[in-house]
GROMACS .gro file of C-alpha atoms in nm:
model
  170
    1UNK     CA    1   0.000   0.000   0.000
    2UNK     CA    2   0.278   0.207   0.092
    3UNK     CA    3   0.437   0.204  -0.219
    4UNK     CA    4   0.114   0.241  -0.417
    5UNK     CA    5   0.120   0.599  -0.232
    6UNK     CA    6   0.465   0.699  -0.300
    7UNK     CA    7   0.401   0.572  -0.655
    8UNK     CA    8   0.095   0.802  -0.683
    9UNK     CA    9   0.300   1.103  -0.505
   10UNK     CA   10   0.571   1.076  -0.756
   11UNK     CA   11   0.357   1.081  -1.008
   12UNK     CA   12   0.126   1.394  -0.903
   13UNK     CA   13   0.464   1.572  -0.814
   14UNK     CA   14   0.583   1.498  -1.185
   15UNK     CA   15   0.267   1.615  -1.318
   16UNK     CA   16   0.231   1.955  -1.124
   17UNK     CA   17   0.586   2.043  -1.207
   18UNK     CA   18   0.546   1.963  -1.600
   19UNK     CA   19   0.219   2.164  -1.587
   20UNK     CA   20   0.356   2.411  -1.368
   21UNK     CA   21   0.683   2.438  -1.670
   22UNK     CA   22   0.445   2.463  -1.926
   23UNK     CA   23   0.219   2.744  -1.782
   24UNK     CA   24   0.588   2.959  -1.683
   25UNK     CA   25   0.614   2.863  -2.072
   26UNK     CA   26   0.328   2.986  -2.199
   27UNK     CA   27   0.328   3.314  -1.943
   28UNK     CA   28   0.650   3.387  -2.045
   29UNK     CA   29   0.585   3.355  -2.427
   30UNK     CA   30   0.238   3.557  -2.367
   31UNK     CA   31   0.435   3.837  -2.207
   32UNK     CA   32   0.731   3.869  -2.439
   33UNK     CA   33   0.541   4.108  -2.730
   34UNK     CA   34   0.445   4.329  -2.443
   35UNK     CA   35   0.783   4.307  -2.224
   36UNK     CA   36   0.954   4.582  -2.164
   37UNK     CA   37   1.218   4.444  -2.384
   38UNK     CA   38   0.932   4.482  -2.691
   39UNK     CA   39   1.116   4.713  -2.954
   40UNK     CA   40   0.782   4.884  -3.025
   41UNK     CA   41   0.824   5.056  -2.655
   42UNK     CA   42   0.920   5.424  -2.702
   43UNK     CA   43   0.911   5.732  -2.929
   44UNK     CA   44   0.833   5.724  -3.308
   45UNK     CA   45   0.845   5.971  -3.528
   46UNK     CA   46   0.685   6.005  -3.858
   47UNK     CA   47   0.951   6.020  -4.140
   48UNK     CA   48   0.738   6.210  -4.443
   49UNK     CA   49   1.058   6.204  -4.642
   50UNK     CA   50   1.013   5.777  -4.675
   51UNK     CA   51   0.606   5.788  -4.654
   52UNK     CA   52   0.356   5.802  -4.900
   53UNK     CA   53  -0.007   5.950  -4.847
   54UNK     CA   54  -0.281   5.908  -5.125
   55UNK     CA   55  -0.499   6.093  -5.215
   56UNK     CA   56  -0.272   6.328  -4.922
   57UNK     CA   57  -0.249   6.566  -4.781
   58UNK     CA   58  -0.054   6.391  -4.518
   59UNK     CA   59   0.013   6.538  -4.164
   60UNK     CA   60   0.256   6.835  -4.107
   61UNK     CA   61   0.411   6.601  -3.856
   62UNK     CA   62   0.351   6.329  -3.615
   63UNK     CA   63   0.475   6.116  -3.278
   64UNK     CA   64   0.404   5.760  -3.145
   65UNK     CA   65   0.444   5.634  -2.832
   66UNK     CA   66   0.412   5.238  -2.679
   67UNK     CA   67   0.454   5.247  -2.302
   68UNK     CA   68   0.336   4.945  -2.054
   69UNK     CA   69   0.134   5.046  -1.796
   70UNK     CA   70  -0.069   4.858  -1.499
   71UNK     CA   71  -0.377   4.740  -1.777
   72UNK     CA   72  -0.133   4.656  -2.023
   73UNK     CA   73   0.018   4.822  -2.345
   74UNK     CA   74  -0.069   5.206  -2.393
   75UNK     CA   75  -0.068   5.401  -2.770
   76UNK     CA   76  -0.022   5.753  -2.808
   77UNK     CA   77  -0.024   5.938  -3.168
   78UNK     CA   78   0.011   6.293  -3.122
   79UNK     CA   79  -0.054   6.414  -3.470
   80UNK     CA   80  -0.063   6.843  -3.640
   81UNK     CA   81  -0.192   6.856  -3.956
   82UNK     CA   82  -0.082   7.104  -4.214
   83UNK     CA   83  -0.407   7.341  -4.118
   84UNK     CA   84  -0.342   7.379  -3.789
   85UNK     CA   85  -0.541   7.114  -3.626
   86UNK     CA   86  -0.414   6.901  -3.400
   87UNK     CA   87  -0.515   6.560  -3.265
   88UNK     CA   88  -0.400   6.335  -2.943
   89UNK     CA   89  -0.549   5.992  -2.965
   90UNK     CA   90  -0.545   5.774  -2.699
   91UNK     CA   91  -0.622   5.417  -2.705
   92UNK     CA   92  -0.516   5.029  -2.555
   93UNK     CA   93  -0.263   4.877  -2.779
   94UNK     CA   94  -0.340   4.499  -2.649
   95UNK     CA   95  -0.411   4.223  -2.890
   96UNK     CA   96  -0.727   4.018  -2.951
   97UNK     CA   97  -1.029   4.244  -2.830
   98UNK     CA   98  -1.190   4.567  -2.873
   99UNK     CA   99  -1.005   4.867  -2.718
  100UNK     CA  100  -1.159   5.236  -2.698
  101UNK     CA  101  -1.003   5.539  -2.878
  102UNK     CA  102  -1.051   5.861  -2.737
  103UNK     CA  103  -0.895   6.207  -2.926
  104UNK     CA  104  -1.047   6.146  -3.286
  105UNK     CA  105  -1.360   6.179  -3.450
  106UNK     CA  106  -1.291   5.947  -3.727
  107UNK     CA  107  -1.274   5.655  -3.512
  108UNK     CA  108  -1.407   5.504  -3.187
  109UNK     CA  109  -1.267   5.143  -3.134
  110UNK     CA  110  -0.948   4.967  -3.226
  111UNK     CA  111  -0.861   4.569  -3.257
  112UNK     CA  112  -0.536   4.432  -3.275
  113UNK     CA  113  -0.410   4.101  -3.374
  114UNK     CA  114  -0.076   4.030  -3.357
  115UNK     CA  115   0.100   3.828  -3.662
  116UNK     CA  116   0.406   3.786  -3.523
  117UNK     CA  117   0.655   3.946  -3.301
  118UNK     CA  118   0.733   4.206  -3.581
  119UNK     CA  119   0.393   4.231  -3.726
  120UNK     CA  120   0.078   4.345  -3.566
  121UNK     CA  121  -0.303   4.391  -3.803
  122UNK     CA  122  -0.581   4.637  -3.674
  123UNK     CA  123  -0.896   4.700  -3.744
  124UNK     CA  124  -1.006   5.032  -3.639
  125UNK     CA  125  -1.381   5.116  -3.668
  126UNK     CA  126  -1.687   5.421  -3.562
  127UNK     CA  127  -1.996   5.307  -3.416
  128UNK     CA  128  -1.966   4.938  -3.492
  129UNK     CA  129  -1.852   4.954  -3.848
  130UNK     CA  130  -1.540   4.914  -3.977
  131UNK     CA  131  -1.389   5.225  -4.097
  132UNK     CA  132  -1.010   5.181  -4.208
  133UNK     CA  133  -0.740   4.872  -4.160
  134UNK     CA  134  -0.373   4.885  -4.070
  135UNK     CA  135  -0.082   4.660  -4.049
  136UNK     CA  136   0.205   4.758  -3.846
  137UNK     CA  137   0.583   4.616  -3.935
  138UNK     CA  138   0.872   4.673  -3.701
  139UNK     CA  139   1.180   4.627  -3.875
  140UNK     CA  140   1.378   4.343  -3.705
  141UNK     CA  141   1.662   4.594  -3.564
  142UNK     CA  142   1.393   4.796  -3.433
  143UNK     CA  143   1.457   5.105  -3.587
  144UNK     CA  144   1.188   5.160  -3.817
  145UNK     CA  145   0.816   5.099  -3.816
  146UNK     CA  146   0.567   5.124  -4.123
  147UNK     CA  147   0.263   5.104  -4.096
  148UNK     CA  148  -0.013   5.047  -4.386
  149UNK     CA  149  -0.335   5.228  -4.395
  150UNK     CA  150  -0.622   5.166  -4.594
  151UNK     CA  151  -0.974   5.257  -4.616
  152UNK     CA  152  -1.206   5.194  -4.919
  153UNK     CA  153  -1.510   5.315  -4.915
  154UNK     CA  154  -1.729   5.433  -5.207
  155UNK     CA  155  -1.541   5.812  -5.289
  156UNK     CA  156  -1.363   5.757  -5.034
  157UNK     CA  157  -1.029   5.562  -5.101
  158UNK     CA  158  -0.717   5.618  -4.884
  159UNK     CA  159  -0.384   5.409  -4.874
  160UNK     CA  160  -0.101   5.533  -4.715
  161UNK     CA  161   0.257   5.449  -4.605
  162UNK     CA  162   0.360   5.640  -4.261
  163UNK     CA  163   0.768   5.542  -4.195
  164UNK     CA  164   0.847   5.599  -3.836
  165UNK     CA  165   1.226   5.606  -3.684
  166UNK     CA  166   1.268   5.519  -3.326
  167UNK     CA  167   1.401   5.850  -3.118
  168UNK     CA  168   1.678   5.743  -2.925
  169UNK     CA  169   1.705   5.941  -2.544
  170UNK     CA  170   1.995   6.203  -2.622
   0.00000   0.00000   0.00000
């Protein structure tokens, strides 16, 4: 009987400690996009000189910034537009559900899905319907970031190209 128990023991501690490797596994692999060694943490700023806006005009000039915060990844675009307007938009940057966007008419909600550790896809929409797409690509030194806009709507076509270079602290 005894050994019937230390048999079963053994066997409960060897599963707990594979299940316990495979959950630090999976935690740690969930956590890595969003680390705080991610690349995409920081400053961006919008290269015009490498992006292309159609039909255009594009912006007069514009910043990105990924921090981490206590609820998770946090986007910033603080955009001025060659009239004078300006706009800060504020939204979640985590994958796989619907996050609120606050600081822009155009658009209300914002769903990421991550490709891979380079590439994230978004869907940003107004009121339930989807108004414009993106893809984001971080180049694998993690100096550059494009990211690919469209929206296609009847008279209403837009594709555009926005470079970004990482700003380094001076």
């Amino acid at each position: 009987m005894r050994d019937i128990a230390r048999r079963f023991v053994h066997a409960l501690t060897g599963t707990l400690f594979v299940l316990s490797l495979s959950l630090t596994s999976s935690h740690a692999f969930a956590q890595s996009p969003g680390s705080d060694q991610d690349p995409l943490f920081g400053t961006w700023r919008l290269d015009l000189s490498k992006s292309k806006y159609v039909p255009g005009p594009p912006p007069r000039s514009e910043t990105r910034t990924y921090t981490r915060d206590a609820q998770g990844v946090k986007g910033q675009i603080d955009r001025h537009y060659a009239d004078g307007r300006r706009e800060v938009i504020d939204y979640r940057a985590d994958a796989d559900h619907d996050s609120p966007v606050s600081g822009t008419q155009a658009y209300d909600a914002i769903r990421f899905k991550r490709v891979d550790r380079y590439t994230t896809e978004a869907v940003l929409s107004h009121a339930g319907r989807v108004w414009g797409t993106a893809r984001r690509v971080l180049s694998e030194n993690g100096e550059t970031l494009t990211i690919v806009f469209r929206r296609f709507e009847p008279g209403d076509m837009v594709s555009n190209v926005a470079v970004y270079s990482k700003v380094r602290p001076k």
